[in-house]
Amino acid sequence: MKQIYLDNAATTKVDDKVLKSMLPYFTKRYGNASSQHLIGQEAKRALEESRHIIAKSIGAKDDEIIFTSGGTESNNLALKGLFFSHPEKNHIITSKIEHDSILNTCKWLETQGAKITYLDVDEKGFVNIKELEKAISSDTLIVSIIHGNNEIGVIQDIEEIGKICKERGVYFHTDACQSFTKVLINVKKQNLDLVTLNSHKIHGPKGVGALYVRKGIEITPLAHGGGHEKGLRSGTENIPGIVGFARAVKIANWKDVKKIKKIRDRLIKGILKISNTKLNGAEGEDRLCNNINICFNNIEGEAIGGYLDANGICSSTGSACSSNTLKTSHVLKAIGLSDIQTNTSIRLSLSRFNTNEEIDYVLKILNKIVRKLRRISPIK
Ligand SMILES: Cc1ncc(COP(=O)(O)O)c(C=O)c1O
């Protein structure tokens, strides 16, 4: 059976060109970037070229990019790193719709003496900028707000938040794993101090990410060792992964974003024609180009996902990263959905590889599934 992959917010297919760019670094140019010989120096060159590509894509300087193992590590390094290097301040502001790698880091930091403010969001998922401003005090060290949300796709106004943080003298970190290459990021224009990026959401390999750290900001490393990555992330660099990450960034373009948005809107329009359905989150330009999250009201998301899977369509009932904990979505709860509504919602997330023909098939199957499940659903 042909597979239609609509779970690109969980992870993406590695682009063939990305894979091709990585292969020589496994078998021919496999050197350690710290070695002085030719093969080592080839690896070093590839590392620095990749750093340049990623830095340039967000308007940063090369030496402001620290390579990590992915979004989770970058988020941990940003928050713990800042917290431990600034003992004079202990207040962190974040939101209730962050990824678990921020929320659980904050929870742990509470055991280390941090005071955390978890900001509410409105019914579309937006942080209230006035409330954020009010929450800043003389103890506030960091504001950490997700750029594009992984479950409902809402895009926060990071430029406005960055402006406020700069005026009030607090650091601003944003988790841009889902928005990177889909929404413009410019660290200077948007006053960003730290930015989390990863590769496997943009058709790059898994296990690679980066943290942008504005020049002059001190952070404490999580791992100590040989002093790689300016001493902030010791460990032999994953050169094939980093090369693939940079290649994925180079391939990404705004034309594809436009195309994906069109497919997204077509799919949303088609699904909303099914009775008793509702789009969770924001609309249009305030939503990630590839995100759809729909509440079907009286049929379980898990059941819809199971039937979609049986028909070759991969979907998700929320964040893949927390699906093994089987908890109700904290994001859908934060935008005011009831327990029943959160459990009757599914996420479909697109990529540049999806086609209009696939969308037609998905709509046909979805209509069938919903009709069938509504007949037998115990939820009224
Ligand atoms: C918004 C967001 N932040 C962080 C992460 C974690 O990234 P990684 O899987 O690279 O650790 C993810 C991945 O699901 C994400 O969507």
Short mmCIF file of C-alpha atoms and ligand atoms in Angstrom, two decimals:
data_model
loop_
_atom_site.label_atom_id
_atom_site.label_comp_id
_atom_site.label_asym_id
_atom_site.label_seq_id
_atom_site.Cartn_x
_atom_site.Cartn_y
_atom_site.Cartn_z
CA MET A 1 0.00 0.00 0.00
CA LYS A 2 1.23 3.51 -0.82
CA GLN A 3 2.06 5.50 2.31
CA ILE A 4 0.98 9.13 2.64
CA TYR A 5 3.10 10.74 5.29
CA LEU A 6 1.31 13.52 7.16
CA ASP A 7 3.39 13.48 10.33
CA ASN A 8 6.14 15.89 9.32
CA ALA A 9 5.99 17.80 12.60
CA ALA A 10 7.26 14.60 14.27
CA THR A 11 10.04 14.10 11.76
CA THR A 12 10.67 14.30 8.01
CA LYS A 13 12.07 12.16 5.26
CA VAL A 14 15.75 12.88 4.62
CA ASP A 15 15.98 14.58 1.22
CA ASP A 16 17.96 12.47 -1.29
CA LYS A 17 20.30 15.42 -1.93
CA VAL A 18 20.92 15.72 1.80
CA LEU A 19 21.78 12.04 2.06
CA LYS A 20 24.13 12.31 -0.92
CA SER A 21 25.94 15.23 0.67
CA MET A 22 26.47 13.24 3.88
CA LEU A 23 27.78 9.97 2.47
CA PRO A 24 31.41 10.98 1.75
CA TYR A 25 31.77 12.00 5.39
CA PHE A 26 31.18 8.40 6.52
CA THR A 27 33.56 6.63 4.19
CA LYS A 28 36.07 9.03 2.60
CA ARG A 29 36.27 12.25 4.59
CA TYR A 30 35.65 10.56 7.93
CA GLY A 31 38.26 12.50 9.89
CA ASN A 32 37.94 14.02 13.33
CA ALA A 33 37.64 17.79 12.86
CA SER A 34 40.19 18.27 15.65
CA SER A 35 42.90 16.24 13.86
CA GLN A 36 45.69 18.11 12.13
CA HIS A 37 46.16 15.78 9.14
CA LEU A 38 44.52 16.19 5.74
CA ILE A 39 41.45 14.02 6.41
CA GLY A 40 40.89 15.78 9.73
CA GLN A 41 41.20 19.18 8.10
CA GLU A 42 38.69 18.20 5.40
CA ALA A 43 36.22 17.44 8.17
CA LYS A 44 37.04 20.75 9.86
CA ARG A 45 36.41 22.62 6.62
CA ALA A 46 33.05 20.90 6.18
CA LEU A 47 32.16 21.74 9.78
CA GLU A 48 32.94 25.43 9.34
CA GLU A 49 31.22 25.67 5.96
CA SER A 50 28.10 24.13 7.49
CA ARG A 51 28.27 26.51 10.44
CA HIS A 52 28.44 29.42 7.99
CA ILE A 53 25.36 28.25 6.07
CA ILE A 54 23.30 27.87 9.24
CA ALA A 55 24.52 31.16 10.75
CA LYS A 56 23.72 33.04 7.55
CA SER A 57 20.21 31.60 7.37
CA ILE A 58 19.26 33.36 10.62
CA GLY A 59 21.42 36.47 10.21
CA ALA A 60 23.98 35.33 12.80
CA LYS A 61 27.77 35.27 12.87
CA ASP A 62 29.50 31.92 12.37
CA ASP A 63 30.95 31.80 15.89
CA GLU A 64 27.47 32.24 17.40
CA ILE A 65 26.37 28.74 16.28
CA ILE A 66 26.96 25.78 18.62
CA PHE A 67 26.21 22.34 17.15
CA THR A 68 24.29 19.95 19.40
CA SER A 69 22.48 16.62 19.14
CA GLY A 70 19.13 18.28 18.45
CA GLY A 71 16.33 20.46 19.76
CA THR A 72 16.10 18.81 23.17
CA GLU A 73 19.77 19.35 23.93
CA SER A 74 19.73 22.91 22.59
CA ASN A 75 16.74 23.79 24.77
CA ASN A 76 18.42 22.25 27.82
CA LEU A 77 21.69 24.04 27.08
CA ALA A 78 19.95 27.38 26.61
CA LEU A 79 17.99 27.34 29.86
CA LYS A 80 20.32 25.43 32.19
CA GLY A 81 23.37 27.09 30.65
CA LEU A 82 22.03 30.59 31.28
CA PHE A 83 20.63 29.75 34.70
CA PHE A 84 23.89 28.34 36.07
CA SER A 85 26.04 31.13 34.71
CA HIS A 86 23.83 33.88 36.16
CA PRO A 87 23.28 33.09 39.86
CA GLU A 88 22.20 36.68 40.52
CA LYS A 89 18.80 36.12 38.86
CA ASN A 90 16.49 33.11 39.21
CA HIS A 91 13.24 33.95 37.40
CA ILE A 92 12.32 32.37 34.06
CA ILE A 93 9.24 33.22 32.02
CA THR A 94 7.88 30.68 29.57
CA SER A 95 4.46 29.63 28.25
CA LYS A 96 2.07 26.75 28.86
CA ILE A 97 2.41 25.56 25.24
CA GLU A 98 6.13 24.88 25.11
CA HIS A 99 7.63 21.61 23.97
CA ASP A 100 8.35 19.14 26.79
CA SER A 101 12.08 19.77 26.44
CA ILE A 102 11.43 23.30 27.75
CA LEU A 103 8.68 22.48 30.24
CA ASN A 104 10.54 19.57 31.84
CA THR A 105 13.78 21.56 31.93
CA CYS A 106 11.91 24.34 33.73
CA LYS A 107 10.38 21.82 36.15
CA TRP A 108 13.86 20.48 36.93
CA LEU A 109 15.27 23.99 37.30
CA GLU A 110 12.59 24.64 39.94
CA THR A 111 14.32 21.96 42.05
CA GLN A 112 17.54 24.00 41.63
CA GLY A 113 16.02 27.22 42.94
CA ALA A 114 14.46 28.70 39.79
CA LYS A 115 11.12 30.49 39.93
CA ILE A 116 9.13 29.87 36.76
CA THR A 117 6.16 31.80 35.36
CA TYR A 118 4.13 29.70 32.90
CA LEU A 119 2.15 32.20 30.82
CA ASP A 120 -1.38 31.38 29.66
CA VAL A 121 -2.28 31.59 25.98
CA ASP A 122 -5.58 32.60 24.38
CA GLU A 123 -7.96 30.29 22.48
CA LYS A 124 -5.82 30.49 19.33
CA GLY A 125 -2.59 29.83 21.24
CA PHE A 126 -1.14 33.35 21.40
CA VAL A 127 0.84 34.55 24.39
CA ASN A 128 -0.53 37.83 25.73
CA ILE A 129 2.33 40.29 25.24
CA LYS A 130 1.03 42.63 27.98
CA GLU A 131 0.96 39.75 30.47
CA LEU A 132 4.47 38.78 29.45
CA GLU A 133 5.61 42.35 30.03
CA LYS A 134 3.90 42.46 33.43
CA ALA A 135 5.58 39.20 34.49
CA ILE A 136 9.10 40.61 33.98
CA SER A 137 10.72 41.65 37.28
CA SER A 138 14.20 42.56 38.46
CA ASP A 139 14.78 38.83 39.11
CA THR A 140 13.92 37.79 35.56
CA LEU A 141 16.81 36.23 33.71
CA ILE A 142 15.22 34.63 30.62
CA VAL A 143 12.05 34.71 28.61
CA SER A 144 11.71 31.48 26.60
CA ILE A 145 8.81 31.33 24.14
CA ILE A 146 8.31 28.79 21.37
CA HIS A 147 8.26 30.35 17.88
CA GLY A 148 6.02 27.93 15.91
CA ASN A 149 4.11 25.46 18.05
CA ASN A 150 4.58 21.77 17.26
CA GLU A 151 0.97 20.76 17.93
CA ILE A 152 -1.24 23.63 16.77
CA GLY A 153 1.19 25.55 14.58
CA VAL A 154 0.55 28.97 16.11
CA ILE A 155 3.36 31.44 15.35
CA GLN A 156 4.24 33.86 18.14
CA ASP A 157 5.29 37.45 17.49
CA ILE A 158 8.94 36.94 18.44
CA GLU A 159 9.93 40.34 17.11
CA GLU A 160 7.64 42.08 19.59
CA ILE A 161 8.77 39.82 22.45
CA GLY A 162 12.41 40.38 21.48
CA LYS A 163 11.88 44.13 21.56
CA ILE A 164 10.38 44.01 25.05
CA CYS A 165 13.11 41.72 26.37
CA LYS A 166 15.80 44.03 25.01
CA GLU A 167 14.14 47.08 26.58
CA ARG A 168 13.80 45.31 29.94
CA GLY A 169 17.31 43.82 29.92
CA VAL A 170 16.33 40.13 29.97
CA TYR A 171 17.55 37.37 27.70
CA PHE A 172 15.17 36.04 25.06
CA HIS A 173 15.34 32.44 23.92
CA THR A 174 13.05 30.94 21.31
CA ASP A 175 12.58 27.30 20.34
CA ALA A 176 12.41 27.49 16.55
CA CYS A 177 12.53 23.75 15.75
CA GLN A 178 9.21 23.85 13.92
CA SER A 179 9.48 27.28 12.34
CA PHE A 180 13.07 27.15 11.05
CA THR A 181 13.11 27.65 7.25
CA LYS A 182 9.31 28.08 7.29
CA VAL A 183 9.08 31.47 8.98
CA LEU A 184 11.71 34.18 8.67
CA ILE A 185 14.18 34.27 11.57
CA ASN A 186 16.62 37.14 11.88
CA VAL A 187 18.42 37.29 15.19
CA LYS A 188 19.35 40.96 14.84
CA LYS A 189 16.03 42.32 13.60
CA GLN A 190 14.08 40.21 16.08
CA ASN A 191 16.46 40.77 19.02
CA LEU A 192 16.96 37.08 19.69
CA ASP A 193 19.63 36.10 22.22
CA LEU A 194 19.38 32.32 21.97
CA VAL A 195 17.63 30.22 19.31
CA THR A 196 17.09 26.45 19.21
CA LEU A 197 17.24 24.78 15.78
CA ASN A 198 17.20 21.19 14.64
CA SER A 199 17.69 19.25 11.46
CA HIS A 200 15.21 16.38 11.35
CA LYS A 201 12.16 18.64 10.93
CA ILE A 202 13.54 20.08 7.69
CA HIS A 203 14.48 16.93 5.75
CA GLY A 204 17.88 16.67 7.42
CA PRO A 205 19.16 13.77 9.52
CA LYS A 206 18.10 13.06 13.10
CA GLY A 207 20.42 13.66 16.04
CA VAL A 208 21.72 17.07 14.92
CA GLY A 209 20.75 20.54 16.03
CA ALA A 210 22.19 23.89 16.88
CA LEU A 211 21.93 26.61 19.47
CA TYR A 212 22.47 30.20 18.45
CA VAL A 213 24.06 32.11 21.33
CA ARG A 214 24.51 35.84 20.83
CA LYS A 215 28.16 36.86 21.11
CA GLY A 216 29.07 37.87 24.65
CA ILE A 217 26.37 35.85 26.43
CA GLU A 218 27.85 33.47 28.95
CA ILE A 219 26.39 30.02 29.35
CA THR A 220 27.59 27.06 31.38
CA PRO A 221 28.11 23.85 29.36
CA LEU A 222 26.10 20.74 30.20
CA ALA A 223 28.91 18.34 29.25
CA HIS A 224 32.58 18.80 30.01
CA GLY A 225 35.30 17.29 27.87
CA GLY A 226 37.66 18.22 25.08
CA GLY A 227 36.38 21.78 24.70
CA HIS A 228 34.71 21.44 21.30
CA GLU A 229 32.26 24.09 20.11
CA LYS A 230 33.96 26.87 22.10
CA GLY A 231 33.85 24.68 25.19
CA LEU A 232 30.04 24.78 25.24
CA ARG A 233 29.45 21.32 23.79
CA SER A 234 32.34 18.93 24.12
CA GLY A 235 32.38 15.78 22.05
CA THR A 236 33.63 14.89 18.56
CA GLU A 237 31.39 16.72 16.11
CA ASN A 238 28.90 14.68 14.07
CA ILE A 239 30.26 15.82 10.72
CA PRO A 240 27.98 13.79 8.38
CA GLY A 241 24.95 14.97 10.38
CA ILE A 242 26.09 18.58 10.43
CA VAL A 243 26.84 18.54 6.69
CA GLY A 244 23.36 17.09 6.05
CA PHE A 245 21.76 19.69 8.32
CA ALA A 246 23.43 22.53 6.40
CA ARG A 247 22.45 20.98 3.07
CA ALA A 248 18.81 20.77 4.23
CA VAL A 249 18.92 24.47 5.15
CA LYS A 250 20.35 25.34 1.74
CA ILE A 251 17.63 23.41 -0.09
CA ALA A 252 14.74 24.95 1.88
CA ASN A 253 13.08 27.86 0.09
CA TRP A 254 10.09 30.20 0.30
CA LYS A 255 8.52 28.81 -2.88
CA ASP A 256 8.03 25.47 -1.13
CA VAL A 257 6.58 27.23 1.92
CA LYS A 258 4.00 28.88 -0.36
CA LYS A 259 3.19 25.56 -2.03
CA ILE A 260 2.77 23.75 1.31
CA LYS A 261 0.52 26.57 2.58
CA LYS A 262 -1.77 26.11 -0.44
CA ILE A 263 -2.02 22.37 0.21
CA ARG A 264 -2.62 23.04 3.90
CA ASP A 265 -5.49 25.42 3.18
CA ARG A 266 -7.04 22.99 0.71
CA LEU A 267 -6.93 20.20 3.26
CA ILE A 268 -8.31 22.40 6.04
CA LYS A 269 -11.16 23.57 3.80
CA GLY A 270 -11.99 19.99 2.87
CA ILE A 271 -11.95 18.72 6.44
CA LEU A 272 -14.05 21.59 7.76
CA LYS A 273 -16.79 20.57 5.29
CA ILE A 274 -17.23 17.46 7.48
CA SER A 275 -19.90 18.33 10.06
CA ASN A 276 -18.97 19.06 13.68
CA THR A 277 -15.27 19.70 13.02
CA LYS A 278 -13.20 22.62 14.25
CA LEU A 279 -9.70 23.87 13.49
CA ASN A 280 -7.57 24.07 16.64
CA GLY A 281 -5.24 27.07 16.74
CA ALA A 282 -4.69 30.14 14.61
CA GLU A 283 -5.45 30.71 10.91
CA GLY A 284 -3.63 31.86 7.78
CA GLU A 285 -0.30 33.60 8.21
CA ASP A 286 -0.33 33.06 11.98
CA ARG A 287 -0.10 29.31 11.47
CA LEU A 288 2.87 27.19 10.36
CA CYS A 289 2.54 26.40 6.65
CA ASN A 290 2.51 22.66 7.32
CA ASN A 291 0.29 22.33 10.40
CA ILE A 292 -3.33 21.21 10.63
CA ASN A 293 -4.94 20.29 13.94
CA ILE A 294 -8.62 19.37 13.87
CA CYS A 295 -11.12 18.52 16.58
CA PHE A 296 -13.74 15.99 15.42
CA ASN A 297 -15.75 16.47 18.61
CA ASN A 298 -17.34 13.08 19.22
CA ILE A 299 -14.90 10.55 17.82
CA GLU A 300 -11.60 9.63 19.37
CA GLY A 301 -8.45 10.92 17.69
CA GLU A 302 -6.72 7.59 18.38
CA ALA A 303 -9.48 5.76 16.47
CA ILE A 304 -9.25 8.15 13.50
CA GLY A 305 -5.45 7.78 13.50
CA GLY A 306 -5.75 3.99 13.56
CA TYR A 307 -8.14 3.90 10.59
CA LEU A 308 -6.01 6.43 8.68
CA ASP A 309 -2.98 4.22 9.28
CA ALA A 310 -4.88 1.19 8.03
CA ASN A 311 -5.46 3.18 4.82
CA GLY A 312 -1.79 4.13 4.45
CA ILE A 313 -2.04 7.62 5.97
CA CYS A 314 0.33 8.60 8.80
CA SER A 315 -1.11 11.16 11.23
CA SER A 316 -0.65 11.99 14.89
CA THR A 317 -2.77 12.71 17.93
CA GLY A 318 -0.32 15.31 19.20
CA SER A 319 3.35 15.55 19.91
CA ALA A 320 5.21 12.39 18.87
CA CYS A 321 7.83 13.22 21.46
CA SER A 322 5.35 12.67 24.29
CA SER A 323 3.13 10.03 22.71
CA ASN A 324 4.76 7.24 24.73
CA THR A 325 3.54 8.93 27.91
CA LEU A 326 -0.11 8.82 26.76
CA LYS A 327 -0.97 12.10 28.44
CA THR A 328 -3.59 14.53 27.29
CA SER A 329 -2.13 17.35 25.21
CA HIS A 330 -1.08 20.25 27.46
CA VAL A 331 -1.21 22.51 24.41
CA LEU A 332 -4.83 21.75 23.51
CA LYS A 333 -5.75 22.11 27.18
CA ALA A 334 -4.00 25.48 27.33
CA ILE A 335 -6.11 26.82 24.44
CA GLY A 336 -9.23 25.85 26.40
CA LEU A 337 -10.26 22.49 24.94
CA SER A 338 -12.08 20.07 27.24
CA ASP A 339 -10.64 16.60 27.90
CA ILE A 340 -13.09 15.17 25.36
CA GLN A 341 -12.13 17.75 22.74
CA THR A 342 -8.40 17.12 23.24
CA ASN A 343 -8.94 13.39 22.85
CA THR A 344 -11.00 13.87 19.70
CA SER A 345 -8.35 15.93 17.89
CA ILE A 346 -5.71 14.89 15.38
CA ARG A 347 -2.69 16.60 13.84
CA LEU A 348 -1.81 16.34 10.15
CA SER A 349 1.52 17.91 9.24
CA LEU A 350 2.71 18.38 5.68
CA SER A 351 5.97 18.69 3.79
CA ARG A 352 7.07 19.76 0.31
CA PHE A 353 6.78 16.11 -0.75
CA ASN A 354 2.98 16.01 -0.32
CA THR A 355 0.79 16.46 -3.40
CA ASN A 356 -2.74 17.58 -4.22
CA GLU A 357 -3.56 14.00 -5.31
CA GLU A 358 -2.62 12.80 -1.84
CA ILE A 359 -4.87 15.42 -0.27
CA ASP A 360 -7.83 14.27 -2.42
CA TYR A 361 -7.26 10.70 -1.23
CA VAL A 362 -6.94 11.77 2.42
CA LEU A 363 -10.20 13.73 2.25
CA LYS A 364 -12.03 10.79 0.67
CA ILE A 365 -10.79 8.36 3.33
CA LEU A 366 -11.32 10.80 6.19
CA ASN A 367 -14.96 11.37 5.17
CA LYS A 368 -15.53 7.61 5.14
CA ILE A 369 -13.82 7.06 8.50
CA VAL A 370 -15.69 9.85 10.24
CA ARG A 371 -19.06 8.64 8.95
CA LYS A 372 -18.30 5.13 10.15
CA LEU A 373 -16.94 6.15 13.56
CA ARG A 374 -19.75 8.63 14.25
CA ARG A 375 -22.28 5.81 13.79
CA ILE A 376 -20.61 3.73 16.49
CA SER A 377 -19.17 6.42 18.75
CA PRO A 378 -20.16 6.22 22.43
CA ILE A 379 -19.28 9.93 22.87
CA LYS A 380 -22.30 12.11 22.21
C1 LIG B 1 9.17 22.58 19.12
C2 LIG B 1 10.12 21.48 19.37
N1 LIG B 1 11.14 21.66 20.21
C3 LIG B 1 12.03 20.69 20.47
C4 LIG B 1 11.93 19.46 19.88
C5 LIG B 1 12.94 18.39 20.20
O1 LIG B 1 13.83 18.24 19.15
P1 LIG B 1 14.74 16.93 18.97
O2 LIG B 1 13.82 15.84 18.55
O3 LIG B 1 15.72 17.30 17.90
O4 LIG B 1 15.40 16.68 20.27
C6 LIG B 1 10.88 19.22 18.99
C7 LIG B 1 10.72 17.88 18.36
O5 LIG B 1 9.68 17.30 18.37
C8 LIG B 1 9.95 20.25 18.73
O6 LIG B 1 8.92 20.07 17.91
#
